[in-house]
mmCIF file of C-alpha atoms in Angstrom:
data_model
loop_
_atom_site.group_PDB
_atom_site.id
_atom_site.type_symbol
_atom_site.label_atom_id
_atom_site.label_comp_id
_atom_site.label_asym_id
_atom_site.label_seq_id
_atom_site.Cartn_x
_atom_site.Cartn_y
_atom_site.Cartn_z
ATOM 1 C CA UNK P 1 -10.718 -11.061 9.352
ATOM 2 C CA UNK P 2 -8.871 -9.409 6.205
ATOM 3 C CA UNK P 3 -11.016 -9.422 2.866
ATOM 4 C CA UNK P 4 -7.737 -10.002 1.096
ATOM 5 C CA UNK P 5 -5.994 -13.542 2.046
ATOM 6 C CA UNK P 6 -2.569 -14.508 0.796
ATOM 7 C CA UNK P 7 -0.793 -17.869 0.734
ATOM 8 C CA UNK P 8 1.736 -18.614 1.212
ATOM 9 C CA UNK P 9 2.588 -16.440 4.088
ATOM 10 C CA UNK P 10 6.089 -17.786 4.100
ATOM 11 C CA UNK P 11 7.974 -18.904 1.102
ATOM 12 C CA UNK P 12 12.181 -19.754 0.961
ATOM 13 C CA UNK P 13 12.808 -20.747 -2.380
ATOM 14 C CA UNK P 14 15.863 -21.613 -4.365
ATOM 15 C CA UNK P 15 17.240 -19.475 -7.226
ATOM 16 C CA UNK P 16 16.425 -22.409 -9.867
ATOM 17 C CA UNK P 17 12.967 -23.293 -8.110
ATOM 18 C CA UNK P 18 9.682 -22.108 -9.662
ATOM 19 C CA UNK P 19 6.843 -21.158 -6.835
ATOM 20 C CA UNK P 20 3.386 -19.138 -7.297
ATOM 21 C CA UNK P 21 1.988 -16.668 -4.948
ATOM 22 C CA UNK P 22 -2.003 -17.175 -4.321
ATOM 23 C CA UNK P 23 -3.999 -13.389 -3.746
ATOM 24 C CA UNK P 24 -7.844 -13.643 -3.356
ATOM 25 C CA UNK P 25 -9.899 -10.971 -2.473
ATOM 26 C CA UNK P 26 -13.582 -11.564 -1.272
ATOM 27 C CA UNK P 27 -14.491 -7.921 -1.028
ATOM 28 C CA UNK P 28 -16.533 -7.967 -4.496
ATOM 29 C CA UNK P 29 -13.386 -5.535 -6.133
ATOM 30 C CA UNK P 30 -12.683 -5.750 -9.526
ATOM 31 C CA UNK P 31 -8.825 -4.119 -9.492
ATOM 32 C CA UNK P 32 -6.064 -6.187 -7.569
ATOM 33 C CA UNK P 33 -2.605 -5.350 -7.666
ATOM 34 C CA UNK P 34 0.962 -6.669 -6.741
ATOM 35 C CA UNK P 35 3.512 -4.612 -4.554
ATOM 36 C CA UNK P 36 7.025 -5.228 -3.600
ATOM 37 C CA UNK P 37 8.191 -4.362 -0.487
ATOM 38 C CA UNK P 38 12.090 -4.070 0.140
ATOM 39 C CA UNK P 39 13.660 -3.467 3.740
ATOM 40 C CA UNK P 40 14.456 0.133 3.170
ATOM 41 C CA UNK P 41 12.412 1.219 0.132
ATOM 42 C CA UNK P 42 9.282 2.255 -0.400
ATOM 43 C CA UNK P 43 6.403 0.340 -1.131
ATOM 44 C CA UNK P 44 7.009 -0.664 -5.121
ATOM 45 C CA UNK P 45 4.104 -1.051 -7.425
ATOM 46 C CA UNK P 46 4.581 -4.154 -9.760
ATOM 47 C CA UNK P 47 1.452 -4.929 -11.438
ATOM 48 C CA UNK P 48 -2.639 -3.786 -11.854
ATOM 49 C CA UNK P 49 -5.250 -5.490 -12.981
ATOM 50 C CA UNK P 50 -8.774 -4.059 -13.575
ATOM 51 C CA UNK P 51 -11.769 -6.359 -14.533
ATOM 52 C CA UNK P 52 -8.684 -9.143 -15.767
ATOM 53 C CA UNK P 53 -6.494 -6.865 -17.742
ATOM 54 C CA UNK P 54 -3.400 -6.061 -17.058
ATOM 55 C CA UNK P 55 -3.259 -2.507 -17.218
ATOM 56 C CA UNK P 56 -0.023 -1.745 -15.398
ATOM 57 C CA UNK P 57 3.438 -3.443 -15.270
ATOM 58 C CA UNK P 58 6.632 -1.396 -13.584
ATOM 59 C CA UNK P 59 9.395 -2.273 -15.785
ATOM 60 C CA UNK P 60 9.543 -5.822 -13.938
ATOM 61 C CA UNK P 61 11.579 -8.164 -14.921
ATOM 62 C CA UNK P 62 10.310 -11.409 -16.556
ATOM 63 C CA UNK P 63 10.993 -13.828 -13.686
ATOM 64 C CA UNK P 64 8.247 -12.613 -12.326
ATOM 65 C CA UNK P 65 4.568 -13.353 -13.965
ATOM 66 C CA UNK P 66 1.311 -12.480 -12.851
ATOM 67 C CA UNK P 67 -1.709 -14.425 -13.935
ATOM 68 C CA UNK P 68 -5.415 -13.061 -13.242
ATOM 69 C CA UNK P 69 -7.882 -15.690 -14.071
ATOM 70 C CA UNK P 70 -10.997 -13.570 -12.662
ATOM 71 C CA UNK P 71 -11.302 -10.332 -10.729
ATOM 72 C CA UNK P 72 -11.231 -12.458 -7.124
ATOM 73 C CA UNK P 73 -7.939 -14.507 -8.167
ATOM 74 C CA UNK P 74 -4.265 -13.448 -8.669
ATOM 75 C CA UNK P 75 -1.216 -15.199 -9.062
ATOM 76 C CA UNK P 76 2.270 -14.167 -8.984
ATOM 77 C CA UNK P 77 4.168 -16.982 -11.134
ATOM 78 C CA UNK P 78 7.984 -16.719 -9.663
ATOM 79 C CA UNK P 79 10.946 -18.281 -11.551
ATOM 80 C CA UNK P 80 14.996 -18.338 -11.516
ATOM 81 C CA UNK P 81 14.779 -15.656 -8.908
ATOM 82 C CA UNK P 82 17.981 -13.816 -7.798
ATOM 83 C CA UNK P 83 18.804 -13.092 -3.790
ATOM 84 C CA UNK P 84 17.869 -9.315 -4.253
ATOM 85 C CA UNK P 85 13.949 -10.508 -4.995
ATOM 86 C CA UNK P 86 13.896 -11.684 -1.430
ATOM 87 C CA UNK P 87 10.983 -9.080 0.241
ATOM 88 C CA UNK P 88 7.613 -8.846 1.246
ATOM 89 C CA UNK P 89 5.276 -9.475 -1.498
ATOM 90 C CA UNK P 90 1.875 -7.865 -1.218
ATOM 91 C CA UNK P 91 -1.614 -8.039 -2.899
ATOM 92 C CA UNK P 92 -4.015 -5.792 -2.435
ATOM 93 C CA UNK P 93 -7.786 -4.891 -4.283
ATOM 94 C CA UNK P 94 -10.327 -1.878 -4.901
ATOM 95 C CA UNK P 95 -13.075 -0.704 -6.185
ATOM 96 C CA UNK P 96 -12.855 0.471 -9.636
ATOM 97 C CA UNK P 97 -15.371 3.226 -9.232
ATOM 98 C CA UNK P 98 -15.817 6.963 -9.268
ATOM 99 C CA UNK P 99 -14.681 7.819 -5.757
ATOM 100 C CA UNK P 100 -11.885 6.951 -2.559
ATOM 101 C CA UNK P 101 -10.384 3.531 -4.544
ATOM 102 C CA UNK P 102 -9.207 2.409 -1.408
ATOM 103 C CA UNK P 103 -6.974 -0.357 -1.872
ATOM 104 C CA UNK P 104 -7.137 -3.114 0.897
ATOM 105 C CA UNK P 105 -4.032 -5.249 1.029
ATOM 106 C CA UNK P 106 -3.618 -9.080 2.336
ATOM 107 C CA UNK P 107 -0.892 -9.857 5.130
ATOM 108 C CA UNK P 108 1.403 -10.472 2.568
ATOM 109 C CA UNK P 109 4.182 -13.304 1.420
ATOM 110 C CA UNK P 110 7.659 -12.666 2.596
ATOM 111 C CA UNK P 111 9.545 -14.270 0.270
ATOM 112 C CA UNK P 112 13.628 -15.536 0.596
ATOM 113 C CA UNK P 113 15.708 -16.516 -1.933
ATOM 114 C CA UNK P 114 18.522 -18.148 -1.952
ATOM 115 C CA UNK F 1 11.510 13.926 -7.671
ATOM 116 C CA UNK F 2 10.115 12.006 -4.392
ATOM 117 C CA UNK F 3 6.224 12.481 -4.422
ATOM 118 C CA UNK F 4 6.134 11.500 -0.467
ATOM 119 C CA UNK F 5 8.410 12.888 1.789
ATOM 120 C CA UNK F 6 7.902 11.337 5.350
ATOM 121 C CA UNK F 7 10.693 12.636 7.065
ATOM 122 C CA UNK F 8 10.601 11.113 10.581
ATOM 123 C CA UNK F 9 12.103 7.408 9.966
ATOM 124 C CA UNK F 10 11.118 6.790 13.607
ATOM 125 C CA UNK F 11 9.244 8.632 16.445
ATOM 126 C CA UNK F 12 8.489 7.996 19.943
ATOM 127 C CA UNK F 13 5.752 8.659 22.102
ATOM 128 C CA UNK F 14 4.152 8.126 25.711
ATOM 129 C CA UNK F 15 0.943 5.661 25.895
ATOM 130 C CA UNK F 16 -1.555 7.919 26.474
ATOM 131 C CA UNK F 17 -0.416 10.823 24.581
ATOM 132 C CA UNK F 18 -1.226 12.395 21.116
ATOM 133 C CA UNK F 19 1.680 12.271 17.622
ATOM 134 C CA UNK F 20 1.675 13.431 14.933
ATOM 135 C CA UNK F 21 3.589 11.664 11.999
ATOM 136 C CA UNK F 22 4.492 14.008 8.949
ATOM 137 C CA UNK F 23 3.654 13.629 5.125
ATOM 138 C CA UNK F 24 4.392 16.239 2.476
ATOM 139 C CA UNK F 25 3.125 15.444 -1.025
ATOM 140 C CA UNK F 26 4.313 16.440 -4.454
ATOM 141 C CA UNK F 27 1.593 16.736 -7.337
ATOM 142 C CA UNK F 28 0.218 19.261 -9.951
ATOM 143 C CA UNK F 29 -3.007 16.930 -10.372
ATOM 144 C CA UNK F 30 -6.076 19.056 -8.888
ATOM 145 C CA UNK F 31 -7.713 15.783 -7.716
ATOM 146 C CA UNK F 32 -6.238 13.553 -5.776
ATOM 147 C CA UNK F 33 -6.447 11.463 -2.665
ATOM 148 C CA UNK F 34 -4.382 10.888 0.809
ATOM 149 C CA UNK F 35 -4.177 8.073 2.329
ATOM 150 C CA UNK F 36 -2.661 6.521 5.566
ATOM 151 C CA UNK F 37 -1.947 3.349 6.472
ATOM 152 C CA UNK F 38 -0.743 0.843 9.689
ATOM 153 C CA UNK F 39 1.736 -1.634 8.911
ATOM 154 C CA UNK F 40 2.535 -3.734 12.146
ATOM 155 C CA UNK F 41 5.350 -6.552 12.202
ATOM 156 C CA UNK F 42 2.994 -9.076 11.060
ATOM 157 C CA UNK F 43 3.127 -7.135 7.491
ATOM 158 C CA UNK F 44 -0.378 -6.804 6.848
ATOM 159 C CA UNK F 45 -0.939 -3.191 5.330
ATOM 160 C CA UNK F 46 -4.367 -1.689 7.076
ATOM 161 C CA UNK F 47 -6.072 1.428 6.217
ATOM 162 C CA UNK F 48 -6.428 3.945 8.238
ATOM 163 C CA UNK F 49 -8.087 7.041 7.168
ATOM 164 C CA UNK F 50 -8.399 8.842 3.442
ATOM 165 C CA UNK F 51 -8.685 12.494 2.785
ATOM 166 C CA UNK F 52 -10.071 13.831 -0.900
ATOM 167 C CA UNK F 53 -7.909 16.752 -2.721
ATOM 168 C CA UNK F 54 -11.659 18.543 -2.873
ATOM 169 C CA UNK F 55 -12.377 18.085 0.492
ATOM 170 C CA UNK F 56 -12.933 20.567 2.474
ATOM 171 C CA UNK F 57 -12.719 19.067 6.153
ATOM 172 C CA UNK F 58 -10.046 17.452 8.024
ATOM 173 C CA UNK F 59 -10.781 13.553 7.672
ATOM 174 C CA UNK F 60 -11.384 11.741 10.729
ATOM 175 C CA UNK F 61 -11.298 8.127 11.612
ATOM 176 C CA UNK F 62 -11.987 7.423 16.016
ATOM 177 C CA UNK F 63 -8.437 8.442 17.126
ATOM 178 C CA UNK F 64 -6.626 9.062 14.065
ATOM 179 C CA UNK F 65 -7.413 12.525 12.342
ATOM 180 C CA UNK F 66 -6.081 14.166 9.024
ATOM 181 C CA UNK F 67 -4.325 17.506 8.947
ATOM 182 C CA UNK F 68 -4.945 18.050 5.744
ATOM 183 C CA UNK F 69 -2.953 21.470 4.240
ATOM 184 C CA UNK F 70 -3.613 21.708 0.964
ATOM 185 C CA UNK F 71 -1.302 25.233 0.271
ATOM 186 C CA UNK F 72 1.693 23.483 1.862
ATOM 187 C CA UNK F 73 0.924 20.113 0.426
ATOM 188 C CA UNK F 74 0.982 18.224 3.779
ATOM 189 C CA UNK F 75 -1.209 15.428 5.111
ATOM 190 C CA UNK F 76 -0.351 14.781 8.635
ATOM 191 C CA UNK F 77 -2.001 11.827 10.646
ATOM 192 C CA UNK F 78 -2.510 12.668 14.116
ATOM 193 C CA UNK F 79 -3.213 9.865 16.768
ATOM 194 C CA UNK F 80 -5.122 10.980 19.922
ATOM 195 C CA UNK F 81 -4.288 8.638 22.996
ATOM 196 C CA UNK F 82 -1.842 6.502 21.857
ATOM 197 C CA UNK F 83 -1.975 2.975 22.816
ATOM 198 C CA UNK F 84 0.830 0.341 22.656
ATOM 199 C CA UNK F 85 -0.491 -1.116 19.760
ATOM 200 C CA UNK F 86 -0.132 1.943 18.215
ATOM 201 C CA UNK F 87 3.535 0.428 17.527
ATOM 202 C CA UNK F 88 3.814 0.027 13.880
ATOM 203 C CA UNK F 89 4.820 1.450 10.908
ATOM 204 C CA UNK F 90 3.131 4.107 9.448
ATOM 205 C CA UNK F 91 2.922 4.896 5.446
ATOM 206 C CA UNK F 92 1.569 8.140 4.238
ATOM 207 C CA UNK F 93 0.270 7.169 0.069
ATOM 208 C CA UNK F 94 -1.140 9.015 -2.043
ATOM 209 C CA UNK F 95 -3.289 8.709 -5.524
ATOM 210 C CA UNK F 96 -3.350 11.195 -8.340
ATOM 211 C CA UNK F 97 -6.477 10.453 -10.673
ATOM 212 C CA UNK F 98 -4.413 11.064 -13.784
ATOM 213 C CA UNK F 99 -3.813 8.749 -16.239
ATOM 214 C CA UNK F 100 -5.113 6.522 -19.098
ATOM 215 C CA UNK F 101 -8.963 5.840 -18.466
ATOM 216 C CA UNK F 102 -8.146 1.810 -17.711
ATOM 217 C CA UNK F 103 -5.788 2.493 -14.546
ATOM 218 C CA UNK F 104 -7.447 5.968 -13.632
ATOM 219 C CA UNK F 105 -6.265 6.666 -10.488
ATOM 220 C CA UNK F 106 -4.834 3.126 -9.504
ATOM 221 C CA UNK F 107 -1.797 4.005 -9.131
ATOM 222 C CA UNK F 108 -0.989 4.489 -5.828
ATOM 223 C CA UNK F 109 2.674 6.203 -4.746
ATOM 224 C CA UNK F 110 3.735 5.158 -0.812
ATOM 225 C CA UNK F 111 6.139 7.300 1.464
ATOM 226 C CA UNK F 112 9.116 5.329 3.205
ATOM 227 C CA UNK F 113 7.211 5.026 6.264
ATOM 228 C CA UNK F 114 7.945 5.974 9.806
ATOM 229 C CA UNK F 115 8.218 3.831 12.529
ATOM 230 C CA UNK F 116 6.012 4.560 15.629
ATOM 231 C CA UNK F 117 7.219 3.348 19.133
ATOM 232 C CA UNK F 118 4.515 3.894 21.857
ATOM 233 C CA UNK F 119 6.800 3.501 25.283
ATOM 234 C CA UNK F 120 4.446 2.594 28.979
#
């Protein structure tokens, strides 16, 4: 059983529809993080949170907004998307320690839009 | 500049028998971390094994072992006994502990993966 769930797993979604993506880690971590994955790119970094704060954002653009209500939670608040968004989204958490910061990702939303 | 170079998009390999899937990194930070992970269709992202810039032995994690060469800045995973649910895609990621103190060392940087076929 992961310590990262994600929901939904599957999402098709309109380009005027607004959805959220649901991330919760029960592993006691206090970073989480949001990734885009692309068919034929590398795994992209979008956002990082550590303890709540927002401490990293990739030159996304603004149809996509992340929300981190406590370190267990995050949300990735999607709106007026464009076909090209369509991927695998993935969360994933660590430890914000001294040390390995092993990230642990969720299954993951994959994500059409059309 | 790419900072992971995998540069097998796809590799093949008899149940049973031993791979090894390439990674060459790209960093001037002295400390830093390798890291592998298992991607399998269902898209869940599972780690695999983690080698430290400072350390001095080969990581190793049941059948999957770390070549680690820190001179020619590769970090090769080696699986021992494939099985066929080896199949999956593999990413080779690594994190450079630079940075402003809030994200030190979050940032993680993934290869493009390479996909692992384990044939009966």
């Amino acid at each position: 059983e992961t310590g990262v769930t994600q929901t939904p797993r599957h999402l098709v979604m309109g380009m005027t529809n607004k959805k959220s993506l649901k991330c919760e880690q029960h592993l006691g971590h206090n970073a989480m993080y949001w990734y885009k994955q692309s068919a034929k790119k590398p795994l992209e970094l979008m956002f990082v949170y550590n303890f709540k704060e927002q401490t990293e954002n990739n030159s996304v653009p603004s149809r996509f907004s992340p929300e981190c209500p406590n370190s267990s939670h995050l949300f990735l608040h999607l709106h007026t998307l464009q076909p090209e968004d369509s991927a695998l989204y993935l969360c994933a958490s660590s430890q914000d320690l001294p040390g390995v910061k092993t990230q642990y990702f969720g299954p993951g939303t994959r994500l059409l839009v059309l | 500049a790419q900072k992971i170079t995998q540069t097998q998009p796809g590799m093949f390999v008899q149940e049973k028998e031993a791979v090894t899937l390439d990674c060459t990194y790209d960093t001037s930070d002295p400390s830093y971390g390798l890291f592998w992970y298992k991607q399998p269709s269902s898209g869940e992202m599972i780690f695999l094994i983690y080698q430290g810039s400072y350390d001095q032995q080969n990581a190793t994690e049941g059948r999957y072992s770390l070549n680690f060469q820190k001179a020619r800045k590769s970090a090769n995973l080696v699986i021992s006994a494939s099985q066929l649910g080896d199949s999956a895609m593999y990413f080779c990621a690594m994190r450079e502990d630079t940075g402003p103190w809030d994200n030190y060392g979050q940032n993680f940087v993934f290869g493009p993966g390479t996909r692992l076929s384990v044939l009966p």
